[in-house]
Tab-separated table of C-alpha atoms in Angstrom:
chain	number	residue	atom	x	y	z
A	962	MET	CA	-0.105	-0.113	0.076
A	963	VAL	CA	1.260	3.586	-0.867
A	964	ILE	CA	1.011	6.264	1.667
A	965	ALA	CA	2.156	9.692	0.750
A	966	THR	CA	0.953	13.223	1.587
A	967	THR	CA	1.015	16.280	-0.886
A	968	ILE	CA	-0.193	19.766	0.119
A	969	THR	CA	-2.309	21.384	-2.831
A	970	ASP	CA	-2.884	25.068	-3.232
A	971	SER	CA	-5.860	24.759	-1.136
A	972	ARG	CA	-3.823	23.365	1.613
A	973	GLU	CA	-5.954	20.078	1.348
A	974	GLU	CA	-4.202	16.968	2.418
A	975	LEU	CA	-4.452	14.146	-0.165
A	976	HIS	CA	-3.878	10.769	1.040
A	977	SER	CA	-3.136	8.319	-1.967
A	978	THR	CA	-4.181	5.081	-0.159
A	979	PHE	CA	-6.638	2.416	-1.506
A	980	ALA	CA	-9.196	3.999	1.038
A	981	SER	CA	-8.874	7.576	-0.437
A	982	ARG	CA	-11.314	9.370	-2.516
A	983	TYR	CA	-9.333	8.323	-5.794
A	984	ALA	CA	-10.275	4.692	-5.357
A	985	ARG	CA	-14.013	5.512	-4.919
A	986	THR	CA	-14.711	7.726	-7.940
A	987	SER	CA	-14.486	7.115	-11.767
A	988	LEU	CA	-11.398	8.150	-13.514
A	989	PRO	CA	-11.662	11.140	-16.177
A	990	LYS	CA	-12.142	9.568	-19.546
A	991	PHE	CA	-13.181	12.610	-21.719
A	992	VAL	CA	-12.406	16.004	-20.105
A	993	MET	CA	-9.112	16.928	-18.148
A	994	PRO	CA	-9.698	17.260	-14.488
A	995	GLU	CA	-9.824	20.626	-12.971
A	996	GLN	CA	-7.316	19.953	-9.953
A	997	PRO	CA	-4.233	17.923	-9.805
A	998	ILE	CA	-3.632	14.874	-7.660
A	999	SER	CA	-0.526	13.685	-5.774
A	1000	LYS	CA	2.047	11.645	-7.908
A	1001	ASP	CA	1.718	8.850	-5.635
A	1002	ALA	CA	-2.165	8.555	-6.569
A	1003	ALA	CA	-1.516	9.248	-10.141
A	1004	TYR	CA	0.947	6.337	-10.222
A	1005	GLN	CA	-1.019	3.935	-8.426
A	1006	ILE	CA	-4.359	4.349	-10.202
A	1007	ILE	CA	-2.695	4.107	-13.533
A	1008	ASN	CA	-0.604	1.197	-12.537
A	1009	ASP	CA	-3.699	-0.519	-11.200
A	1010	GLU	CA	-5.601	-0.323	-14.520
A	1011	LEU	CA	-2.533	-1.466	-16.535
A	1012	MET	CA	-2.547	-4.812	-14.470
A	1013	LEU	CA	-5.429	-5.803	-16.895
A	1014	ASP	CA	-3.255	-5.595	-19.812
A	1015	GLY	CA	-1.828	-8.956	-21.195
A	1016	ASN	CA	1.812	-10.214	-20.291
A	1017	PRO	CA	3.982	-9.140	-23.104
A	1018	ARG	CA	6.251	-12.015	-22.563
A	1019	LEU	CA	3.373	-14.454	-23.193
A	1020	ASN	CA	2.187	-12.385	-26.131
A	1021	LEU	CA	3.028	-14.982	-28.782
A	1022	ALA	CA	0.789	-12.715	-31.388
A	1023	SER	CA	3.860	-10.351	-31.819
A	1024	PHE	CA	7.263	-10.456	-33.187
A	1025	VAL	CA	8.413	-7.432	-31.173
A	1026	THR	CA	11.144	-7.682	-28.470
A	1027	THR	CA	9.908	-7.864	-25.053
A	1028	TRP	CA	13.059	-8.300	-23.150
A	1029	MET	CA	16.474	-6.646	-23.161
A	1030	GLU	CA	19.361	-6.676	-20.619
A	1031	PRO	CA	19.261	-4.373	-17.764
A	1032	GLU	CA	22.335	-2.527	-19.091
A	1033	CYS	CA	20.572	-1.601	-22.233
A	1034	ASP	CA	17.436	-0.620	-20.322
A	1035	LYS	CA	19.803	1.941	-18.342
A	1036	LEU	CA	21.021	3.205	-21.639
A	1037	ILE	CA	17.386	3.782	-22.890
A	1038	MET	CA	16.247	5.572	-19.759
A	1039	SER	CA	19.264	7.830	-19.851
A	1040	SER	CA	18.386	8.974	-23.454
A	1041	LEU	CA	14.455	9.049	-23.311
A	1042	ASN	CA	14.849	12.963	-23.511
A	1043	LYS	CA	16.906	13.150	-26.440
A	1044	ASN	CA	15.098	14.220	-29.570
A	1045	TYR	CA	16.942	12.500	-32.434
A	1046	VAL	CA	16.177	15.230	-34.977
A	1047	ASP	CA	18.371	17.740	-33.190
A	1048	MET	CA	21.616	16.291	-34.917
A	1049	ASP	CA	23.843	19.240	-34.082
A	1050	VAL	CA	23.076	18.703	-30.378
A	1051	TYR	CA	23.387	15.163	-30.131
A	1052	PRO	CA	26.171	14.287	-32.687
A	1053	VAL	CA	27.278	11.100	-31.139
A	1054	THR	CA	23.569	9.520	-31.354
A	1055	THR	CA	23.730	10.448	-35.114
A	1056	GLU	CA	26.959	8.840	-35.526
A	1057	LEU	CA	25.463	5.588	-33.773
A	1058	GLN	CA	22.867	5.392	-36.139
A	1059	ASN	CA	25.368	5.719	-39.117
A	1060	ARG	CA	27.389	2.969	-37.793
A	1061	CYS	CA	24.195	0.784	-37.437
A	1062	VAL	CA	23.308	1.406	-41.154
A	1063	ASN	CA	26.708	0.363	-42.127
A	1064	MET	CA	26.685	-2.895	-40.109
A	1065	ILE	CA	23.273	-3.822	-41.587
A	1066	ALA	CA	24.490	-3.141	-45.092
A	1067	HIS	CA	27.498	-5.185	-44.912
A	1068	LEU	CA	25.340	-8.129	-43.234
A	1069	PHE	CA	23.053	-7.770	-46.304
A	1070	HIS	CA	26.300	-7.757	-48.684
A	1071	ALA	CA	25.628	-4.486	-50.045
A	1072	PRO	CA	28.475	-3.568	-52.571
A	1073	VAL	CA	30.327	-1.181	-50.554
A	1074	ARG	CA	33.912	-1.010	-49.062
A	1075	VAL	CA	34.527	-1.713	-45.413
A	1076	ASP	CA	35.447	1.918	-44.919
A	1077	GLU	CA	32.690	3.292	-47.166
A	1078	THR	CA	29.618	4.872	-45.747
A	1079	ALA	CA	26.407	2.995	-46.702
A	1080	ILE	CA	23.273	4.365	-47.893
A	1081	GLY	CA	20.499	3.953	-45.289
A	1082	VAL	CA	18.473	5.457	-42.404
A	1083	GLY	CA	16.859	4.233	-38.926
A	1084	THR	CA	13.131	4.672	-39.026
A	1085	VAL	CA	10.212	4.206	-36.674
A	1086	GLY	CA	9.730	0.543	-37.512
A	1087	SER	CA	9.413	-1.227	-41.013
A	1088	SER	CA	6.442	0.870	-41.780
A	1089	GLU	CA	8.012	3.880	-42.276
A	1090	ALA	CA	11.088	1.945	-43.882
A	1091	ILE	CA	8.683	0.685	-46.564
A	1092	MET	CA	7.097	4.093	-47.283
A	1093	LEU	CA	10.440	5.550	-47.758
A	1094	ALA	CA	11.631	2.570	-50.142
A	1095	GLY	CA	8.272	2.823	-51.985
A	1096	LEU	CA	8.718	6.504	-52.574
A	1097	ALA	CA	12.209	6.043	-53.964
A	1098	PHE	CA	10.845	3.411	-56.395
A	1099	LYS	CA	7.991	5.604	-57.457
A	1100	ARG	CA	10.294	8.622	-58.077
A	1101	LYS	CA	12.876	6.746	-59.979
A	1102	TRP	CA	9.953	5.199	-62.144
A	1103	GLN	CA	8.590	8.504	-62.788
A	1104	ALA	CA	11.976	10.143	-63.704
A	1105	ARG	CA	12.658	7.302	-66.265
A	1106	ARG	CA	8.931	7.467	-67.713
A	1107	LYS	CA	9.339	11.111	-68.087
A	1108	SER	CA	12.489	10.920	-69.664
A	1109	GLU	CA	11.148	8.480	-72.361
A	1110	GLY	CA	8.037	10.791	-72.810
A	1111	LYS	CA	5.529	8.370	-71.522
A	1112	PRO	CA	2.691	8.635	-68.945
A	1113	CYS	CA	3.621	8.298	-65.365
A	1114	ASP	CA	0.372	8.455	-63.618
A	1115	LYS	CA	-0.575	4.730	-63.023
A	1116	PRO	CA	2.297	3.221	-60.931
A	1117	ASN	CA	1.812	-0.294	-59.367
A	1118	ILE	CA	3.537	-2.704	-56.956
A	1119	VAL	CA	3.480	-6.377	-57.417
A	1120	THR	CA	3.271	-8.302	-54.010
A	1121	GLY	CA	1.804	-11.459	-52.670
A	1122	ALA	CA	-1.488	-11.473	-50.845
A	1123	ASN	CA	0.402	-12.207	-47.816
A	1124	VAL	CA	1.816	-8.875	-47.288
A	1125	GLN	CA	1.689	-6.891	-44.117
A	1126	VAL	CA	-0.825	-4.042	-44.038
A	1127	CYS	CA	1.905	-1.138	-44.308
A	1128	TRP	CA	1.961	-2.005	-47.989
A	1129	GLU	CA	-1.509	-1.483	-48.315
A	1130	LYS	CA	-1.047	1.805	-46.545
A	1131	PHE	CA	1.743	2.878	-48.905
A	1132	ALA	CA	-0.356	2.013	-51.755
A	1133	ARG	CA	-3.270	4.086	-50.627
A	1134	TYR	CA	-1.427	7.045	-49.107
A	1135	PHE	CA	0.978	7.426	-52.207
A	1136	GLU	CA	-1.631	6.441	-54.900
A	1137	VAL	CA	0.030	3.342	-56.089
A	1138	GLU	CA	-1.805	0.329	-57.331
A	1139	LEU	CA	-1.177	-2.691	-55.347
A	1140	LYS	CA	-1.346	-5.906	-57.522
A	1141	GLU	CA	-1.507	-9.004	-55.229
A	1142	VAL	CA	-0.743	-12.496	-56.260
A	1143	LYS	CA	-3.356	-14.735	-54.541
A	1144	LEU	CA	-2.523	-17.573	-52.310
A	1145	ARG	CA	-3.724	-20.980	-52.375
A	1146	LYS	CA	-4.383	-23.727	-50.138
A	1147	GLY	CA	-0.993	-25.274	-49.126
A	1148	TYR	CA	1.056	-22.425	-50.645
A	1149	TYR	CA	0.865	-19.356	-48.628
A	1150	ILE	CA	3.441	-17.170	-50.157
A	1151	MET	CA	3.989	-15.201	-53.218
A	1152	ASP	CA	4.452	-17.338	-56.212
A	1153	PRO	CA	7.412	-15.807	-58.247
A	1154	VAL	CA	6.205	-17.087	-61.643
A	1155	LYS	CA	2.772	-15.404	-61.078
A	1156	ALA	CA	4.492	-12.310	-59.768
A	1157	VAL	CA	6.558	-11.892	-62.833
A	1158	GLU	CA	3.708	-12.380	-65.034
A	1159	MET	CA	1.487	-9.545	-63.313
A	1160	VAL	CA	4.495	-7.083	-63.991
A	1161	ASP	CA	4.129	-4.592	-66.619
A	1162	GLU	CA	5.748	-1.145	-67.766
A	1163	ASN	CA	4.121	0.661	-65.092
A	1164	THR	CA	5.251	-1.507	-62.245
A	1165	ILE	CA	7.735	0.217	-59.983
A	1166	CYS	CA	9.117	-2.739	-58.013
A	1167	ILE	CA	8.248	-6.371	-56.791
A	1168	ALA	CA	8.123	-6.618	-52.941
A	1169	ALA	CA	9.293	-9.930	-51.721
A	1170	ILE	CA	8.624	-11.084	-48.192
A	1171	LEU	CA	11.472	-12.764	-46.184
A	1172	GLY	CA	9.442	-14.107	-43.435
A	1173	SER	CA	5.675	-13.779	-43.941
A	1174	THR	CA	3.862	-12.856	-40.879
A	1175	LEU	CA	1.349	-15.683	-41.642
A	1176	THR	CA	3.738	-18.593	-41.741
A	1177	GLY	CA	6.996	-17.370	-41.289
A	1178	GLU	CA	8.122	-18.617	-44.592
A	1179	PHE	CA	10.880	-17.032	-46.749
A	1180	GLU	CA	9.836	-16.242	-50.373
A	1181	ASP	CA	12.138	-17.360	-53.107
A	1182	VAL	CA	13.943	-14.192	-53.848
A	1183	LYS	CA	16.761	-15.909	-55.906
A	1184	LEU	CA	14.116	-17.434	-58.355
A	1185	LEU	CA	12.205	-14.044	-58.431
A	1186	ASN	CA	15.564	-12.193	-59.495
A	1187	GLU	CA	16.118	-14.696	-62.272
A	1188	LEU	CA	12.749	-14.673	-63.553
A	1189	LEU	CA	12.461	-11.122	-63.601
A	1190	MET	CA	16.006	-10.362	-65.245
A	1191	GLU	CA	14.806	-12.543	-68.024
A	1192	LYS	CA	11.716	-10.474	-68.392
A	1193	ASN	CA	13.524	-7.174	-68.189
A	1194	LYS	CA	15.883	-8.371	-70.860
A	1195	GLU	CA	12.867	-9.384	-73.097
A	1196	THR	CA	10.931	-6.018	-72.533
A	1197	GLY	CA	13.711	-3.444	-71.823
A	1198	TRP	CA	11.954	-2.666	-68.704
A	1199	GLU	CA	14.150	-2.062	-65.555
A	1200	THR	CA	11.811	-3.506	-62.922
A	1201	PRO	CA	13.513	-3.813	-59.424
A	1202	ILE	CA	13.044	-5.893	-56.208
A	1203	HIS	CA	12.516	-4.781	-52.834
A	1204	VAL	CA	12.992	-7.177	-49.895
A	1205	ASP	CA	10.685	-6.783	-47.051
A	1206	ALA	CA	12.784	-8.471	-44.529
A	1207	ALA	CA	11.094	-6.807	-41.427
A	1208	SER	CA	10.968	-10.519	-39.617
A	1209	GLY	CA	13.658	-12.370	-41.339
A	1210	GLY	CA	16.355	-9.991	-41.896
A	1211	PHE	CA	18.062	-10.800	-38.578
A	1212	ILE	CA	17.358	-14.546	-38.902
A	1213	ALA	CA	18.668	-15.372	-42.388
A	1214	PRO	CA	22.321	-14.019	-42.193
A	1215	PHE	CA	22.782	-15.835	-38.991
A	1216	VAL	CA	20.838	-19.168	-39.557
A	1217	TYR	CA	21.096	-19.426	-43.362
A	1218	PRO	CA	24.103	-17.696	-44.483
A	1219	ASP	CA	24.166	-19.439	-47.635
A	1220	LEU	CA	20.566	-18.298	-48.710
A	1221	GLU	CA	21.012	-15.747	-51.416
A	1222	TRP	CA	18.029	-13.241	-50.967
A	1223	ASP	CA	19.759	-9.885	-50.215
A	1224	PHE	CA	22.124	-7.564	-52.352
A	1225	ARG	CA	23.906	-10.578	-53.675
A	1226	LEU	CA	21.113	-10.374	-56.246
A	1227	PRO	CA	21.621	-7.649	-58.622
A	1228	LEU	CA	17.813	-6.478	-59.018
A	1229	VAL	CA	17.419	-6.100	-55.351
A	1230	LYS	CA	17.856	-2.292	-54.651
A	1231	SER	CA	16.550	-1.871	-51.167
A	1232	ILE	CA	15.925	-4.004	-48.004
A	1233	ASN	CA	13.993	-3.008	-44.836
A	1234	VAL	CA	14.430	-4.843	-41.418
A	1235	SER	CA	12.917	-4.224	-38.173
A	1236	GLY	CA	15.296	-3.616	-35.276
A	1237	HIS	CA	12.491	-4.297	-32.841
A	1238	LYS	CA	11.786	-7.694	-34.053
A	1239	TYR	CA	14.634	-10.022	-34.300
A	1240	GLY	CA	16.976	-6.963	-34.089
A	1241	LEU	CA	16.342	-7.472	-30.287
A	1242	VAL	CA	15.264	-4.155	-29.647
A	1243	TYR	CA	12.226	-2.611	-27.854
A	1244	ALA	CA	9.488	-1.310	-30.173
A	1245	GLY	CA	9.888	1.668	-32.014
A	1246	VAL	CA	13.045	1.115	-34.675
A	1247	GLY	CA	13.340	0.005	-38.186
A	1248	TRP	CA	16.022	0.228	-40.832
A	1249	VAL	CA	15.980	0.635	-44.658
A	1250	VAL	CA	19.198	0.342	-46.789
A	1251	TRP	CA	19.847	0.800	-50.538
A	1252	ARG	CA	22.246	-0.825	-52.777
A	1253	SER	CA	23.725	2.274	-53.738
A	1254	LYS	CA	23.527	6.010	-53.882
A	1255	ASP	CA	21.903	5.830	-57.231
A	1256	ASP	CA	19.068	3.937	-56.076
A	1257	LEU	CA	17.933	6.604	-53.820
A	1258	PRO	CA	16.780	9.853	-55.728
A	1259	GLU	CA	18.572	12.756	-54.452
A	1260	ASP	CA	15.396	15.018	-54.654
A	1261	LEU	CA	14.094	13.140	-51.703
A	1262	VAL	CA	16.797	13.932	-49.510
A	1263	PHE	CA	16.889	16.927	-47.186
A	1264	HIS	CA	20.176	18.525	-46.153
A	1265	ILE	CA	20.551	19.765	-42.669
A	1266	ASN	CA	23.602	21.894	-41.643
A	1267	TYR	CA	25.406	19.491	-39.085
A	1268	LEU	CA	28.012	21.293	-36.973
A	1269	GLY	CA	29.070	23.294	-40.068
A	1270	SER	CA	29.085	20.099	-42.427
A	1271	ASP	CA	26.261	18.607	-44.551
A	1272	GLN	CA	23.695	16.103	-42.760
A	1273	PRO	CA	21.461	14.313	-45.328
A	1274	THR	CA	18.231	12.973	-43.833
A	1275	PHE	CA	15.284	11.090	-45.650
A	1276	THR	CA	12.351	10.427	-43.143
A	1277	LEU	CA	8.714	10.924	-43.002
A	1278	ASN	CA	8.949	11.633	-39.225
A	1279	PHE	CA	10.728	14.638	-37.929
A	1280	SER	CA	11.083	14.462	-34.090
A	1281	LYS	CA	11.607	11.014	-32.680
A	1282	GLY	CA	13.344	9.450	-29.732
A	1283	SER	CA	17.021	8.330	-29.633
A	1284	SER	CA	16.894	5.544	-27.253
A	1285	GLN	CA	16.023	2.762	-29.747
A	1286	ILE	CA	19.060	3.675	-32.072
A	1287	ILE	CA	21.410	3.717	-28.928
A	1288	ALA	CA	19.698	0.318	-27.987
A	1289	GLN	CA	20.343	-0.980	-31.534
A	1290	TYR	CA	23.917	-0.281	-31.512
A	1291	TYR	CA	24.286	-1.698	-27.838
A	1292	GLN	CA	23.083	-5.056	-29.235
A	1293	PHE	CA	25.340	-5.021	-32.279
A	1294	ILE	CA	28.470	-4.426	-30.226
A	1295	ARG	CA	27.304	-6.596	-27.078
A	1296	LEU	CA	26.361	-9.612	-29.195
A	1297	GLY	CA	28.350	-9.494	-32.277
A	1298	PHE	CA	27.729	-11.938	-35.087
A	1299	GLU	CA	28.156	-14.872	-32.851
A	1300	GLY	CA	25.847	-13.505	-30.260
A	1301	TYR	CA	23.049	-13.212	-32.683
A	1302	LYS	CA	23.631	-16.548	-34.245
A	1303	ASN	CA	23.465	-18.097	-30.779
A	1304	ILE	CA	20.101	-16.515	-30.016
A	1305	MET	CA	18.466	-17.052	-33.343
A	1306	GLU	CA	19.679	-20.850	-33.347
A	1307	MET	CA	18.103	-21.119	-29.780
A	1308	CYS	CA	14.746	-19.539	-31.169
A	1309	MET	CA	14.538	-22.076	-34.147
A	1310	ALA	CA	15.510	-25.099	-31.454
A	1311	ASN	CA	12.483	-23.869	-28.989
A	1312	ALA	CA	10.247	-23.548	-32.139
A	1313	ARG	CA	10.952	-27.172	-32.885
A	1314	VAL	CA	10.171	-28.180	-29.397
A	1315	LEU	CA	6.640	-26.592	-29.712
A	1316	LYS	CA	6.270	-27.881	-33.128
A	1317	GLU	CA	7.017	-31.615	-32.008
A	1318	GLY	CA	4.847	-31.125	-28.771
A	1319	LEU	CA	1.969	-30.365	-31.167
A	1320	GLU	CA	2.607	-33.191	-33.525
A	1321	LYS	CA	2.499	-35.537	-30.753
A	1322	MET	CA	-1.260	-34.652	-29.880
A	1323	GLY	CA	-2.106	-35.789	-33.594
A	1324	ARG	CA	-4.839	-33.162	-33.834
A	1325	PHE	CA	-2.986	-30.421	-35.636
A	1326	GLU	CA	-1.578	-29.950	-39.277
A	1327	ILE	CA	1.672	-27.963	-38.967
A	1328	ILE	CA	1.476	-24.969	-41.773
A	1329	SER	CA	4.750	-23.122	-41.196
A	1330	LYS	CA	7.921	-24.505	-42.670
A	1331	ASP	CA	11.294	-25.450	-41.070
A	1332	VAL	CA	13.213	-22.773	-43.037
A	1333	GLY	CA	12.048	-19.545	-42.041
A	1334	VAL	CA	11.171	-17.302	-38.877
A	1335	PRO	CA	11.043	-19.215	-35.631
A	1336	LEU	CA	7.408	-19.527	-35.215
A	1337	VAL	CA	4.677	-22.305	-35.328
A	1338	ALA	CA	1.679	-21.954	-37.452
A	1339	PHE	CA	-0.970	-24.782	-37.162
A	1340	SER	CA	-4.464	-25.654	-37.945
A	1341	LEU	CA	-6.855	-28.244	-36.755
A	1342	LYS	CA	-7.104	-31.332	-38.956
A	1343	ASN	CA	-10.948	-31.577	-38.000
A	1344	SER	CA	-12.636	-28.323	-37.506
A	1345	SER	CA	-16.126	-29.596	-38.352
A	1346	LYS	CA	-17.160	-29.221	-34.639
A	1347	HIS	CA	-14.717	-26.614	-33.192
A	1348	THR	CA	-12.558	-23.953	-34.406
A	1349	VAL	CA	-8.945	-22.494	-33.862
A	1350	PHE	CA	-10.814	-19.298	-32.654
A	1351	GLU	CA	-12.225	-21.169	-29.604
A	1352	ILE	CA	-8.713	-22.444	-28.811
A	1353	SER	CA	-7.291	-19.165	-28.835
A	1354	GLU	CA	-9.946	-17.570	-26.716
A	1355	SER	CA	-9.497	-20.467	-24.200
A	1356	LEU	CA	-5.634	-20.103	-23.984
A	1357	ARG	CA	-6.215	-16.628	-22.459
A	1358	ARG	CA	-7.458	-18.244	-19.163
A	1359	PHE	CA	-3.690	-19.549	-19.017
A	1360	GLY	CA	-2.379	-16.070	-19.795
A	1361	TRP	CA	-1.163	-17.010	-23.221
A	1362	ILE	CA	-1.985	-14.741	-26.207
A	1363	VAL	CA	-1.910	-16.866	-29.355
A	1364	PRO	CA	-3.692	-15.359	-32.317
A	1365	ALA	CA	-5.983	-17.256	-34.644
A	1366	TYR	CA	-6.676	-15.869	-38.051
A	1367	THR	CA	-7.888	-17.031	-41.711
A	1368	MET	CA	-5.528	-16.824	-44.676
A	1369	PRO	CA	-5.918	-14.189	-47.359
A	1370	PRO	CA	-7.488	-14.744	-50.760
A	1371	ASP	CA	-7.781	-17.460	-52.132
A	1372	ALA	CA	-7.162	-19.451	-49.082
A	1373	GLU	CA	-9.733	-18.049	-46.593
A	1374	GLU	CA	-11.069	-21.463	-45.738
A	1375	VAL	CA	-7.891	-22.249	-43.817
A	1376	ALA	CA	-7.824	-20.945	-40.286
A	1377	VAL	CA	-4.695	-21.092	-38.218
A	1378	LEU	CA	-3.112	-20.634	-34.716
A	1379	ARG	CA	0.269	-18.921	-34.784
A	1380	ALA	CA	2.994	-18.819	-32.020
A	1381	VAL	CA	6.020	-16.536	-32.451
A	1382	ILE	CA	9.083	-17.631	-30.544
A	1383	ARG	CA	11.396	-14.720	-29.311
A	1384	GLU	CA	14.506	-14.714	-27.474
A	1385	ASP	CA	12.614	-14.651	-23.980
A	1386	PHE	CA	10.592	-17.717	-24.786
A	1387	SER	CA	12.455	-20.394	-23.227
A	1388	HIS	CA	12.599	-24.251	-23.803
A	1389	SER	CA	10.375	-24.989	-20.726
A	1390	LEU	CA	8.118	-22.291	-21.908
A	1391	ALA	CA	7.561	-24.084	-25.152
A	1392	GLU	CA	6.876	-27.452	-23.272
A	1393	ARG	CA	4.223	-25.382	-20.995
A	1394	LEU	CA	2.645	-23.928	-23.994
A	1395	ALA	CA	2.146	-27.367	-25.551
A	1396	SER	CA	0.967	-28.708	-22.411
A	1397	ASP	CA	-1.653	-26.024	-21.886
A	1398	ILE	CA	-2.858	-26.352	-25.740
A	1399	GLU	CA	-3.435	-30.114	-24.830
A	1400	LYS	CA	-5.600	-29.111	-21.918
A	1401	VAL	CA	-7.656	-26.228	-23.642
A	1402	LEU	CA	-8.211	-28.967	-26.620
A	1403	LYS	CA	-9.843	-31.360	-24.290
A	1404	GLN	CA	-11.645	-28.918	-22.618
A	1405	VAL	CA	-13.140	-27.402	-25.798
A	1406	GLU	CA	-13.919	-30.820	-27.180
A	1407	SER	CA	-16.013	-31.563	-24.282
A	1408	LEU	CA	-18.124	-28.697	-25.081
A	1409	PRO	CA	-21.121	-28.781	-27.235
A	1410	SER	CA	-20.297	-27.645	-30.972
A	1411	ARG	CA	-21.002	-23.912	-31.517
A	1412	ILE	CA	-21.051	-24.734	-35.340
A	1413	SER	CA	-23.722	-27.642	-34.778
A	1414	ALA	CA	-25.758	-25.307	-32.414
A	1415	ARG	CA	-25.828	-22.742	-35.122
A	1416	ALA	CA	-27.054	-25.203	-37.795
A	1417	ALA	CA	-29.879	-26.410	-35.566
A	1418	ARG	CA	-31.110	-22.777	-35.064
A	1419	LEU	CA	-31.135	-22.387	-38.714
A	1420	THR	CA	-33.605	-25.263	-39.106
A	1421	SER	CA	-35.491	-25.079	-35.860
A	1422	SER	CA	-37.671	-21.856	-37.342
A	1423	VAL	CA	-39.096	-23.993	-40.212
A	1424	SER	CA	-42.973	-24.326	-40.223
A	1425	ASP	CA	-44.921	-27.693	-40.539
A	1426	PRO	CA	-45.816	-27.705	-44.194
A	1427	PRO	CA	-44.169	-30.416	-46.152
A	1428	GLU	CA	-42.971	-28.057	-48.815
A	1429	GLU	CA	-41.260	-26.067	-46.140
A	1430	LYS	CA	-39.776	-29.016	-44.609
A	1431	ILE	CA	-37.925	-29.661	-47.960
A	1432	VAL	CA	-36.622	-26.240	-47.877
A	1433	ALA	CA	-35.458	-26.963	-44.261
A	1434	MET	CA	-33.583	-29.966	-45.381
A	1435	GLY	CA	-31.832	-27.854	-48.041
A	1436	ASN	CA	-31.229	-25.104	-45.379
A	1437	PHE	CA	-29.619	-27.877	-43.050
A	1438	GLU	CA	-27.332	-29.107	-45.886
A	1439	LYS	CA	-26.222	-25.652	-46.576
A	1440	SER	CA	-25.842	-24.683	-43.084
A	1441	VAL	CA	-23.525	-27.795	-42.366
A	1442	LYS	CA	-21.247	-26.500	-45.301
A	1443	GLU	CA	-21.421	-22.864	-44.540
A	1444	SER	CA	-21.895	-22.720	-40.676
A	1445	HIS	CA	-18.140	-23.386	-39.991
A	1446	GLY	CA	-17.123	-20.476	-42.233
A	1447	GLU	CA	-19.588	-18.318	-40.733
A	1448	VAL	CA	-18.636	-19.133	-37.107
A	1449	THR	CA	-14.927	-18.784	-37.923
A	1450	LYS	CA	-15.960	-15.284	-39.436
A	1451	GLU	CA	-17.648	-14.391	-36.128
A	1452	PHE	CA	-14.705	-15.331	-33.982
A	1453	ARG	CA	-12.255	-13.735	-36.345
A	1454	ASN	CA	-14.278	-10.439	-35.814
A	1455	VAL	CA	-14.041	-10.992	-31.922
A	1456	GLU	CA	-10.529	-11.729	-32.167
A	1457	SER	CA	-9.602	-8.808	-34.303
A	1458	LYS	CA	-10.769	-6.429	-31.593
A	1459	LYS	CA	-8.263	-8.192	-29.282
A	1460	VAL	CA	-5.216	-8.600	-31.438
A	1461	SER	CA	-4.728	-5.974	-34.035
A	1462	GLY	CA	-3.256	-7.867	-37.092
A	1463	VAL	CA	-1.041	-10.971	-37.132
A	1464	CYS	CA	2.245	-9.134	-37.259
């Protein structure tokens, strides 16, 4: 119990205890209160409400880092009051960002010398990074079309239907058509062949995903590069590739070093990666790097006087915190290549523990692949009576947040659960989750089927006449086929209010 006393202007003594008036009245929700309260009371009441939030460590819906070392926490706290945009005031922070860009560019095999400055920038997550990369592609395409005397008012990007929503935002905000390669049952990433077929003279780039948010799979960027090079040669176009490596960019170099997906492929012109995912930094930092200076149009770059010298900047945001950039540099020098490699291999091993535990139950089909981001996506082999949404809902009683969702077009009939394995998810937690899933599965299967109940409701309202009974039988058969999908849709709507997206 917190007991503190503060004297207000009215000389009234305010006691911030659980028996005080602050525990007996509703908190302001719409209008700012007229009078202040003590700092202890403000802390206590807010902290009490936050207890109702989910536990970040058990939030397996998110790829975002939920644990860092105490030493890094200290660096973050000491730099919370630094505004990154004040480069002339905080030149060391700017230097740390540039060092991070250089390290990431070399990690992705950018064609720059060891002592050469790479082209890139820190961003507020991969969403801003994708906006910047997309703008660069659009501007370069427009400039080329204008030089050829051709119209440049209908740009498009080719992606898979499995892309994260930030690509849809880019397309809508910056007036670019998004041409999506549809998925199909059993194949939940972009098909390179179909993607290249959709490319036309207005395509500013193809966006490939290294680590799909749906299943963690890596798309075949090497095959995409080969097919697109052939098409460019035939047509005379210069369609490039952007790799959205938000989730997989800090996985592949350490676990799959021989996998060619980055700047080793000539058509890959830019790559984004999330520092706050497997870059092992708290939420708020992403990165985008370009192959060379020629791939970033100069007219998008602003130049700021930086202690008497030129400081180029290319961002959508202006003011932003410095702490995540500092934290990223800490992780790079603290862990080094071997440290990251060990952590990523541990994550992959713990994902296998969970996968093997699920396979032993015999009730689930594993949708995710062994090569990719350390996550396990799985569906019910038999969902005629119960759905994955019921399992997701029931797991919350054990504290677990495991999202359930349906696949994008044209695989909407497939509904899955997904558990993301992060650094702070141990071997024992993987075993515990598998055990709790088995308990929930038994509990759910002991309950009446919600799908069957809905089918019964559809037929119970039919009248007695024979001709209407015939209609009833038709409705019943229809309900058996459709009710599962409708119940799935209902649960999906409920879950979408609890978990925003699947990323």
